[in-house]
Coordinates of C-alpha atoms in Angstrom, one line a residue:
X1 CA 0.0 -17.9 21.3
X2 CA 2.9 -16.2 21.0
X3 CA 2.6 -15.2 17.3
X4 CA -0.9 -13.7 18.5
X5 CA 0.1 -12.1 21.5
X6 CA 3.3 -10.8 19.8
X7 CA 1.6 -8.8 17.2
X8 CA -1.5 -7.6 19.4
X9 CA -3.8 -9.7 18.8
X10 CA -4.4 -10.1 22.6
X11 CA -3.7 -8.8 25.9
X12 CA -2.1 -10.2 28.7
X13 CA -4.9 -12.6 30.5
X14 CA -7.1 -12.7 26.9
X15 CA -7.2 -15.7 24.6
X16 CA -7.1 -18.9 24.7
X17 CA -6.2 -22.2 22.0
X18 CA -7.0 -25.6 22.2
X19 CA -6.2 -28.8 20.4
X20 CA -8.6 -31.8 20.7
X21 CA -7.1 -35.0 20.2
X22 CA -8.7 -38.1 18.7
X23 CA -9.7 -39.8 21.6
X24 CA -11.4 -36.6 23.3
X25 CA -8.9 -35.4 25.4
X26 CA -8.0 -31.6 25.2
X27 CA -4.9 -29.5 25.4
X28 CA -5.8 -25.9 26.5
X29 CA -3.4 -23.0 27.5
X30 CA -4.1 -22.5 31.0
X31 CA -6.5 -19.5 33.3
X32 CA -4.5 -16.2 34.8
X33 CA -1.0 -17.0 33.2
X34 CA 0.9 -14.6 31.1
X35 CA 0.0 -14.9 27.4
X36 CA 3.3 -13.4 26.8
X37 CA 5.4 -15.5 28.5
X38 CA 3.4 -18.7 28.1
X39 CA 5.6 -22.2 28.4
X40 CA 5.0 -25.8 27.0
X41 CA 4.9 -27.1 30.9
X42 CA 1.6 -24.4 30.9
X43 CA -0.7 -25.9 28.7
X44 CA -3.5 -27.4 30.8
X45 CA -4.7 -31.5 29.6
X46 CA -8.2 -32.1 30.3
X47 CA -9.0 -35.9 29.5
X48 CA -12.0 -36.7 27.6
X49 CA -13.7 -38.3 31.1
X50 CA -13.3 -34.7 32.9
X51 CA -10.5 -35.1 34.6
X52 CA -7.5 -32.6 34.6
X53 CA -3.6 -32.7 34.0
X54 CA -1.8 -29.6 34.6
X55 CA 0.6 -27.0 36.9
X56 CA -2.8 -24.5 36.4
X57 CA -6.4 -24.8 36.0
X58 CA -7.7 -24.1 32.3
X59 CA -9.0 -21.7 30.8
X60 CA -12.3 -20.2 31.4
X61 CA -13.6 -20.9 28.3
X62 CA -12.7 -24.2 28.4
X63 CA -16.8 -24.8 27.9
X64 CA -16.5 -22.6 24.5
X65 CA -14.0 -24.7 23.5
X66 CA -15.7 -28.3 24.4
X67 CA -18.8 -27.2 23.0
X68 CA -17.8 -26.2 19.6
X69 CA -16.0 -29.5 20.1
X70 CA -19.4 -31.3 20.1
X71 CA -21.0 -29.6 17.7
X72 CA -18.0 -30.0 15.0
X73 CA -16.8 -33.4 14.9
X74 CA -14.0 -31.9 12.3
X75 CA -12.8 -29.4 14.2
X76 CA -9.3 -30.6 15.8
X77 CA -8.5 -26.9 16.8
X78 CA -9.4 -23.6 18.3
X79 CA -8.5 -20.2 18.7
X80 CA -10.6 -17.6 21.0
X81 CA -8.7 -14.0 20.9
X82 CA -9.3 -10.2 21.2
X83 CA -7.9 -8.9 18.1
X84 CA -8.8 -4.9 18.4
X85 CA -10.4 -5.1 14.8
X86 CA -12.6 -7.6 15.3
X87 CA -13.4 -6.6 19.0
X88 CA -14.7 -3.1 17.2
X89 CA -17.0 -5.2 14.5
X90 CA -18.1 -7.3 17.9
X91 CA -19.3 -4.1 19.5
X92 CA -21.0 -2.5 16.3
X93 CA -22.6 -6.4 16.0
X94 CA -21.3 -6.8 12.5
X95 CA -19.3 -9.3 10.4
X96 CA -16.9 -8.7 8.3
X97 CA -17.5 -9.3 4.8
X98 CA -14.7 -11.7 3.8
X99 CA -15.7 -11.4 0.1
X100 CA -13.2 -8.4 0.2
X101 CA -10.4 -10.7 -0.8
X102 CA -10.2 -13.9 -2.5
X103 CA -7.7 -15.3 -0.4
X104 CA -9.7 -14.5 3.0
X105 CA -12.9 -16.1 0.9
X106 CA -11.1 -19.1 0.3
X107 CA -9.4 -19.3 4.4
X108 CA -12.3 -18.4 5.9
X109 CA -15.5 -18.3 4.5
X110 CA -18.4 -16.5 5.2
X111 CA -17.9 -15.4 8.6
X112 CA -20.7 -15.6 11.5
X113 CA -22.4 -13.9 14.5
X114 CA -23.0 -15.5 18.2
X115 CA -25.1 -13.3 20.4
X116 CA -23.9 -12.1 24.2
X117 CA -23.5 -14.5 26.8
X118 CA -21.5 -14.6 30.2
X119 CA -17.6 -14.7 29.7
X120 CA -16.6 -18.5 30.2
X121 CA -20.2 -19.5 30.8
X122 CA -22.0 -22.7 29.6
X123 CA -24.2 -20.5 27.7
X124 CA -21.4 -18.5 25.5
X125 CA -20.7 -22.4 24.9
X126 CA -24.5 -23.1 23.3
X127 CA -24.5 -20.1 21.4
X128 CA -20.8 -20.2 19.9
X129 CA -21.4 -23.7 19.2
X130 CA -25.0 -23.5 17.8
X131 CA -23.4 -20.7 15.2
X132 CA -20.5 -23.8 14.1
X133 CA -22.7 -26.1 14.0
X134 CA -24.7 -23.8 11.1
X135 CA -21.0 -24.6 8.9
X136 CA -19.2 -21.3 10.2
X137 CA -15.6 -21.6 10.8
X138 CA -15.0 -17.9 12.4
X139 CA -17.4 -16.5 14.5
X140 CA -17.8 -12.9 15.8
X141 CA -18.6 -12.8 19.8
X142 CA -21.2 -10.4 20.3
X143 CA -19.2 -7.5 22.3
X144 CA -16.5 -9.8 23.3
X145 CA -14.3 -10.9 20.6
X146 CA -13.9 -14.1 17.9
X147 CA -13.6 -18.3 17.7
X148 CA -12.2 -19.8 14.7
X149 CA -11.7 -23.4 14.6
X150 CA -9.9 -25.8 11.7
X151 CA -9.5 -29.4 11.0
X152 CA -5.8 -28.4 13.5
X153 CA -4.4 -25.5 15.0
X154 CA -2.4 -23.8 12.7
X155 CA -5.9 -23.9 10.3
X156 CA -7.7 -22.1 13.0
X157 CA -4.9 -19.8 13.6
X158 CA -4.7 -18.8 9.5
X159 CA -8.1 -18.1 10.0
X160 CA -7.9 -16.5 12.6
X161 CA -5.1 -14.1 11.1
X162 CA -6.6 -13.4 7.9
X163 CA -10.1 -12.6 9.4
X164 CA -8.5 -10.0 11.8
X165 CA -6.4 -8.9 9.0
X166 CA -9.7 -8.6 6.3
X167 CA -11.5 -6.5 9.5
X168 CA -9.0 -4.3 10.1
X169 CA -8.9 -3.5 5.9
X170 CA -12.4 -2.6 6.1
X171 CA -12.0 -0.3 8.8
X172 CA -9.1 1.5 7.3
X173 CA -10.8 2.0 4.1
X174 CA -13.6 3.0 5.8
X175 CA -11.4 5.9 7.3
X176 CA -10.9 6.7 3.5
X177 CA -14.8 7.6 3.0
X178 CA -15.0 6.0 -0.2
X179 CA -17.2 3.2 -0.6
X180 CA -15.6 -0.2 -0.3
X181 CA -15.6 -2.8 -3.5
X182 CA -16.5 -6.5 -2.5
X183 CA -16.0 -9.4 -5.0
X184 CA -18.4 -10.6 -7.2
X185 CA -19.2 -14.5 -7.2
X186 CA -17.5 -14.2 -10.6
X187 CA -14.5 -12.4 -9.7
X188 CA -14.3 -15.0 -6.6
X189 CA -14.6 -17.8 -9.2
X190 CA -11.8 -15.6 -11.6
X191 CA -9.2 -16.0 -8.9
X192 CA -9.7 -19.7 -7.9
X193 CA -9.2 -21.0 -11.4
X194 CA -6.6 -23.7 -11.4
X195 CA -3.6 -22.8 -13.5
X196 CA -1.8 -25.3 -15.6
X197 CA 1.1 -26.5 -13.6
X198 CA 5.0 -25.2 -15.2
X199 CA 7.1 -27.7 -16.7
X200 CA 9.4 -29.1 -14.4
X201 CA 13.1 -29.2 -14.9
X202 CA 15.8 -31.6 -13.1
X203 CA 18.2 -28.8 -11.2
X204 CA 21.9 -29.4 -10.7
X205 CA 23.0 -27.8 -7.4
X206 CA 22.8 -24.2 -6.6
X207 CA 25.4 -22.0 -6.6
X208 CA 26.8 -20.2 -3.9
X209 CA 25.1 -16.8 -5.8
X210 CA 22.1 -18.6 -5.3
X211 CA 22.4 -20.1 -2.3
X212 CA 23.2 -16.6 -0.9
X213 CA 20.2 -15.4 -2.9
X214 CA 17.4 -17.5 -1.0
X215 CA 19.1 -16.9 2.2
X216 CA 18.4 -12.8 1.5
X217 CA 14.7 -13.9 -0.2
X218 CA 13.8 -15.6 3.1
X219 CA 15.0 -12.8 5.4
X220 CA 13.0 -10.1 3.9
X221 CA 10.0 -12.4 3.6
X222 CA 10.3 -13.1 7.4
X223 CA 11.0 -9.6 8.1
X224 CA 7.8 -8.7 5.8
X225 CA 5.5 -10.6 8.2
X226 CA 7.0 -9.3 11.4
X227 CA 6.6 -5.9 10.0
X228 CA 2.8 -7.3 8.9
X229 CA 3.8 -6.3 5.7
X230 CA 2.7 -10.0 4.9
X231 CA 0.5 -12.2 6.8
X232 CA 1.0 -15.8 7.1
X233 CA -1.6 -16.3 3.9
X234 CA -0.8 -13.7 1.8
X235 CA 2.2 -12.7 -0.1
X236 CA 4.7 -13.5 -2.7
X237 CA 8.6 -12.5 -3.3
X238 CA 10.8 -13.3 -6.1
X239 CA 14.2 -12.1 -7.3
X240 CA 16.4 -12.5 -11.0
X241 CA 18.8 -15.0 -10.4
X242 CA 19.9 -14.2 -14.3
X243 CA 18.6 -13.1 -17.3
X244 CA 16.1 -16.0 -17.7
X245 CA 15.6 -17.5 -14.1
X246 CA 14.1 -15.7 -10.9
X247 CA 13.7 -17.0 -7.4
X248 CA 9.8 -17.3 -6.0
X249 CA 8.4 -18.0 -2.7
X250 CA 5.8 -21.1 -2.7
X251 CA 2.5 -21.5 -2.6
X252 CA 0.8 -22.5 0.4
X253 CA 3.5 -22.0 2.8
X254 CA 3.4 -19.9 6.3
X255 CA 5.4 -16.8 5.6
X256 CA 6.2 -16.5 8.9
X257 CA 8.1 -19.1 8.6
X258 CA 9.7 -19.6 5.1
X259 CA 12.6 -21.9 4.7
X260 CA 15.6 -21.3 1.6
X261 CA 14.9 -25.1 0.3
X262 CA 11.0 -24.2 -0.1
X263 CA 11.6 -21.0 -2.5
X264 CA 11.0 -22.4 -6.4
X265 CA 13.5 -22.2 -9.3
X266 CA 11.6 -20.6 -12.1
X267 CA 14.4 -20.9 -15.5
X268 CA 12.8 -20.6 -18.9
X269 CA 9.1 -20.7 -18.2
X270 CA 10.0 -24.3 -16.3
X271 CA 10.0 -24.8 -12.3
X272 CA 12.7 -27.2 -10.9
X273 CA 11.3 -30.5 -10.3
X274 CA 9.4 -31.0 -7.2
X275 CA 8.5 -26.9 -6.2
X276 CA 5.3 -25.0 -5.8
X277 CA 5.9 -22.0 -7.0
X278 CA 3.9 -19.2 -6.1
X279 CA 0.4 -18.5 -8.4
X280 CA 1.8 -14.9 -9.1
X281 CA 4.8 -16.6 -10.9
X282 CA 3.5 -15.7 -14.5
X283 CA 3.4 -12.1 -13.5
X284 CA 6.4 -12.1 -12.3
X285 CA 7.8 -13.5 -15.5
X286 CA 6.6 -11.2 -17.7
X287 CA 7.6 -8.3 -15.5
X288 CA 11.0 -9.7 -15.8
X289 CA 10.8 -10.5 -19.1
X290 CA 9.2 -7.1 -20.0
X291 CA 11.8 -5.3 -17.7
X292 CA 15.6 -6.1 -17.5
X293 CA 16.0 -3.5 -14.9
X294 CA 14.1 -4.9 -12.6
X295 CA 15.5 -7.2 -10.2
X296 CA 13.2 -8.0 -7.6
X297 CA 8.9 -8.1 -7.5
X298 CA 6.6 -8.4 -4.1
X299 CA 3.2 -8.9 -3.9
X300 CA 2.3 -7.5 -0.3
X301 CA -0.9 -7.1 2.0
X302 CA 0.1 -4.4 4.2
X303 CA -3.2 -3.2 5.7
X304 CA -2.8 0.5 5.3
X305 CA -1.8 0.5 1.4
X306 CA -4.1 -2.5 0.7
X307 CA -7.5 0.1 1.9
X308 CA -6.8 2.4 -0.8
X309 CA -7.0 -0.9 -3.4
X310 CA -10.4 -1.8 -1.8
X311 CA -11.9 1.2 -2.3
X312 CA -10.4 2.7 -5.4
X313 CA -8.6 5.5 -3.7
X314 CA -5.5 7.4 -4.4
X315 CA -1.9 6.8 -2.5
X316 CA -1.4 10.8 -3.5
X317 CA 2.9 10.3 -3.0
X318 CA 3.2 14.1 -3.4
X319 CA 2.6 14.9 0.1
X320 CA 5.8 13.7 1.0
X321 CA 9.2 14.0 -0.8
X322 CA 10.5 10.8 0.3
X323 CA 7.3 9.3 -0.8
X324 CA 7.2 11.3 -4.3
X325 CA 11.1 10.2 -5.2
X326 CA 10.9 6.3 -3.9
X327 CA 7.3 5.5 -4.7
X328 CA 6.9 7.9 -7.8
X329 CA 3.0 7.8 -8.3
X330 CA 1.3 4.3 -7.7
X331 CA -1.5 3.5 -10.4
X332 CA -4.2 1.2 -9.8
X333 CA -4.9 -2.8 -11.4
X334 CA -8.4 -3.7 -11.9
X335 CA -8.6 -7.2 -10.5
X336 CA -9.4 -9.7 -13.6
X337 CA -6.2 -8.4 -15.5
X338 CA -4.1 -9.8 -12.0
X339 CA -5.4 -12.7 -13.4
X340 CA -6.0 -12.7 -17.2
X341 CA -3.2 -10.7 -18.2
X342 CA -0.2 -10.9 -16.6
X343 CA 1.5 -8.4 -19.3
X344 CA -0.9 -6.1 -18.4
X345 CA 0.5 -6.2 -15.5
X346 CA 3.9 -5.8 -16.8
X347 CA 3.1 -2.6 -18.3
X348 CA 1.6 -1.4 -14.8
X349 CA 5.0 -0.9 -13.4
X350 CA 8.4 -0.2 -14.7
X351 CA 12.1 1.5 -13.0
X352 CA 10.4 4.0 -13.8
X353 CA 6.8 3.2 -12.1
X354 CA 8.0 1.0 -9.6
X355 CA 4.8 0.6 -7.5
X356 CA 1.3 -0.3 -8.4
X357 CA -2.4 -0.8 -6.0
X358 CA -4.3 -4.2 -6.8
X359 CA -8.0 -4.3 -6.7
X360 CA -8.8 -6.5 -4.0
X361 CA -5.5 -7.8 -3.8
X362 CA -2.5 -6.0 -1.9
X363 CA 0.0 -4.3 -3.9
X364 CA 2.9 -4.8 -6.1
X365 CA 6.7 -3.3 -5.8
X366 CA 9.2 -3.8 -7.5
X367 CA 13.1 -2.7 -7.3
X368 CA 16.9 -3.1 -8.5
X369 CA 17.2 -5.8 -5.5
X370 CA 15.5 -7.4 -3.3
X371 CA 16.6 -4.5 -0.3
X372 CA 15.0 -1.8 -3.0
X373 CA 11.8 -3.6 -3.5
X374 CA 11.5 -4.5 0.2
X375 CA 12.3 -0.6 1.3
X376 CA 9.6 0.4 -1.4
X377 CA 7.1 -1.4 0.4
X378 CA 8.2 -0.5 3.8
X379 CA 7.4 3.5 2.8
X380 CA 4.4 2.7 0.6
X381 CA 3.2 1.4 3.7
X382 CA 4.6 4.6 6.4
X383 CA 2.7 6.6 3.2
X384 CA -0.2 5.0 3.3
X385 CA -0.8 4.8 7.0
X386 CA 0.2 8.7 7.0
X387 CA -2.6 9.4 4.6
X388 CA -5.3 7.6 6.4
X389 CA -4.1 9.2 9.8
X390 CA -3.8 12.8 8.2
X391 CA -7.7 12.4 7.5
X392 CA -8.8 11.9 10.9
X393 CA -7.0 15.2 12.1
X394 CA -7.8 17.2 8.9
X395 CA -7.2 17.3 5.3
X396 CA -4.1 16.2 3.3
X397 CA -2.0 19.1 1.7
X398 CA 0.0 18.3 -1.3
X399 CA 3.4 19.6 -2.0
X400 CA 3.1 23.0 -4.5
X401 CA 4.0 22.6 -8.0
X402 CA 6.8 24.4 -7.8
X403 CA 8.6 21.9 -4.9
X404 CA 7.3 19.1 -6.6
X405 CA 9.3 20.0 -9.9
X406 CA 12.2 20.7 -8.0
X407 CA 12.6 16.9 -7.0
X408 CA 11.6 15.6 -10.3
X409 CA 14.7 17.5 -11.6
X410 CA 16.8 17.2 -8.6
X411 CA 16.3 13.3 -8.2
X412 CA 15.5 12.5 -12.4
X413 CA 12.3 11.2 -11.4
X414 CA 11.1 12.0 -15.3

């Protein structure tokens, strides 16, 4: 709750979670208490006969929550929130389309649609739980807000996340007036291929370069999701260690919450013994291999820069100078060669052309260090978002010719 309330993805008195435990009984956070300032002691037990265990009453919704219970014997968690994004797809009584990412197809699935009922009423209950009980795991409340649910709470909250995070894409790329690009079944089937696992390697112990190395990996990363540069689904960082090993961030993992002992060794083509290394990691090889220079790759999903990759619009960096000389001018990856060619990917960026958009699939920086790639995508991101906003107040005016050779020359951006 305080993930979701931290990063505005409810007010004050709006939300709610539950867990249900095997033998019926369900924790629930608790009616007219501060989301922001929520406590352990708070959370409201309410036993599978009916009766209650708590300092508060529960939640209102405590009848959403049991009924969805009911109708999904494999849910074991629930989250019921306000994110602004998908409170504006309640109110225009539409989905959105997860197919817009393979990662959100995979979370979330198809999402659905429950029609109006009373706040905290017995019959928002039947109607959110008759939509679960069709196989939905995220459901959009007509003009209220959205349930997701998952086999435990933090399943229901990644849903939750990357549902807001795949409405709030579409709306932005809207903004953009070009027409957005969904995934094909085949493209969605593309991405999910299983890749052949690395070779694994026995590891002596790190070195203190190393050691220090993770540390730095797993600050930005962090830093990356506070800054929802990342969300807790979505996003890879690696660094050079040397000339022929890197250091990757995992697969599967919360990025909120990375640790230094879960980042993966990559030496030689070979992962040390017992990692998960990221499914990007064969990019990120051949990048390195392809580019000495480089010392440090992410593949992000901030929402602004992301838009322009769903619907094959320009991030035009020469209506800024800061933009122009840190970002030079981002190209854009069709989204089979992310996964088919990694080289081709490789050639998409260089010290040189440090940034590139992915189709579908976030974007990809690259620097000296990891505090150069990470500052790159901080102000891809400020560009991006300064783009979009400039359209809703008039139209974007690019730096003259004459200006923008003057930084070419005056930074040896050539």
């Amino acid at each position: 709750m305080q993930r979701i309330y931290r990063y505005r993805m409810t007010t004050t008195s709006g939300g709610n979670l539950s867990i249900r435990e095997d033998n019926g009984d369900v924790w629930i956070t608790p009616a007219r208490v501060d989301k922001g300032g929520l406590r352990r002691s708070d959370i409201v037990l309410v036993r599978a006969d009916g009766t209650v265990d708590g300092e508060q009453p529960p939640s209102s919704e405590l009848p959403v929550h049991q009924a969805v219970y009911r109708a999904r014997p494999d849910v074991r968690g629930i989250v019921h929130a306000h994110p602004v994004a998908l409170v504006a797809f309640s109110i225009i009584h539409e989905v959105p389309d997860t197919r817009l990412f393979h990662q959100a197809w995979q979370v979330c699935g198809a999402g659905g649609f429950a029609p109006y009922a009373l706040p905290g009423s017995a019959a928002l209950g039947d109607v959110v739980a008759a939509t679960f009980a069709e196989g939905y795991d995220c459901v959009i409340l007509e003009n209220h807000g959205v349930v997701t649910a998952g086999c435990d709470l933090q399943e229901a909250f990644r849903r939750f996340e990357t549902f807001e995070f795949t409405g709030k894409t579409i709306i932005k790329a809207r903004l953009l007036g070009r027409e957005i690009r969904y995934l094909t079944d085949e493209e969605l089937a593309l991405a999910q291929t299983q890749q052949s696992p690395l070779p694994e390697f026995a590891r002596t112990a790190p070195t203190s370069d190393e050691k220090e190395l993770r540390r730095s990996i797993c600050d930005f990363v962090r830093r990356a999701y506070r800054r929802r540069l990342f969300i807790s689904t979505q996003g890879s960082f690696s660094a050079r260690l040397g000339d022929s090993s890197f250091l990757i961030t995992p697969r599967g993992i919360d990025r909120g919450s990375v640790e230094v002992d879960q980042l993966a060794l990559v030496e030689d083509g070979r992962a040390e013994a017992g990692s998960a290394p990221s499914r990007a990691t064969r990019m990120h090889a051949a990048i390195y291999t392809r580019h000495p220079q480089i010392g440090s790759i992410a593949n992000a999903y901030p929402v602004n820069a992301t838009a322009f990759g769903v619907s094959g619009s320009v991030v035009d960096t020469r209506t800024i100078p800061e933009s122009l000389v840190v970002l030079r001018r981002p190209g854009l990856v069709g989204f089979a060669a992310q996964f088919t060619e990694p080289e081709s990917l490789a050639d998409a960026v260089s010290p040189q052309q440090p940034v590139a958009i992915l189709e579908n699939n976030g974007v990809l920086v690259t620097g000296k260090d990891v505090l150069e790639a990470y500052d790159r995508l901080e102000v891809l991101e400020s560009t991006a978002e300064a783009l979009i906003n400039a359209r809703a107040v008039g139209t974007p005016a690019p730096l003259s010719d004459d200006v923008i050779r003057e930084l070419e020359e005056s930074f040896e951006l050539g």
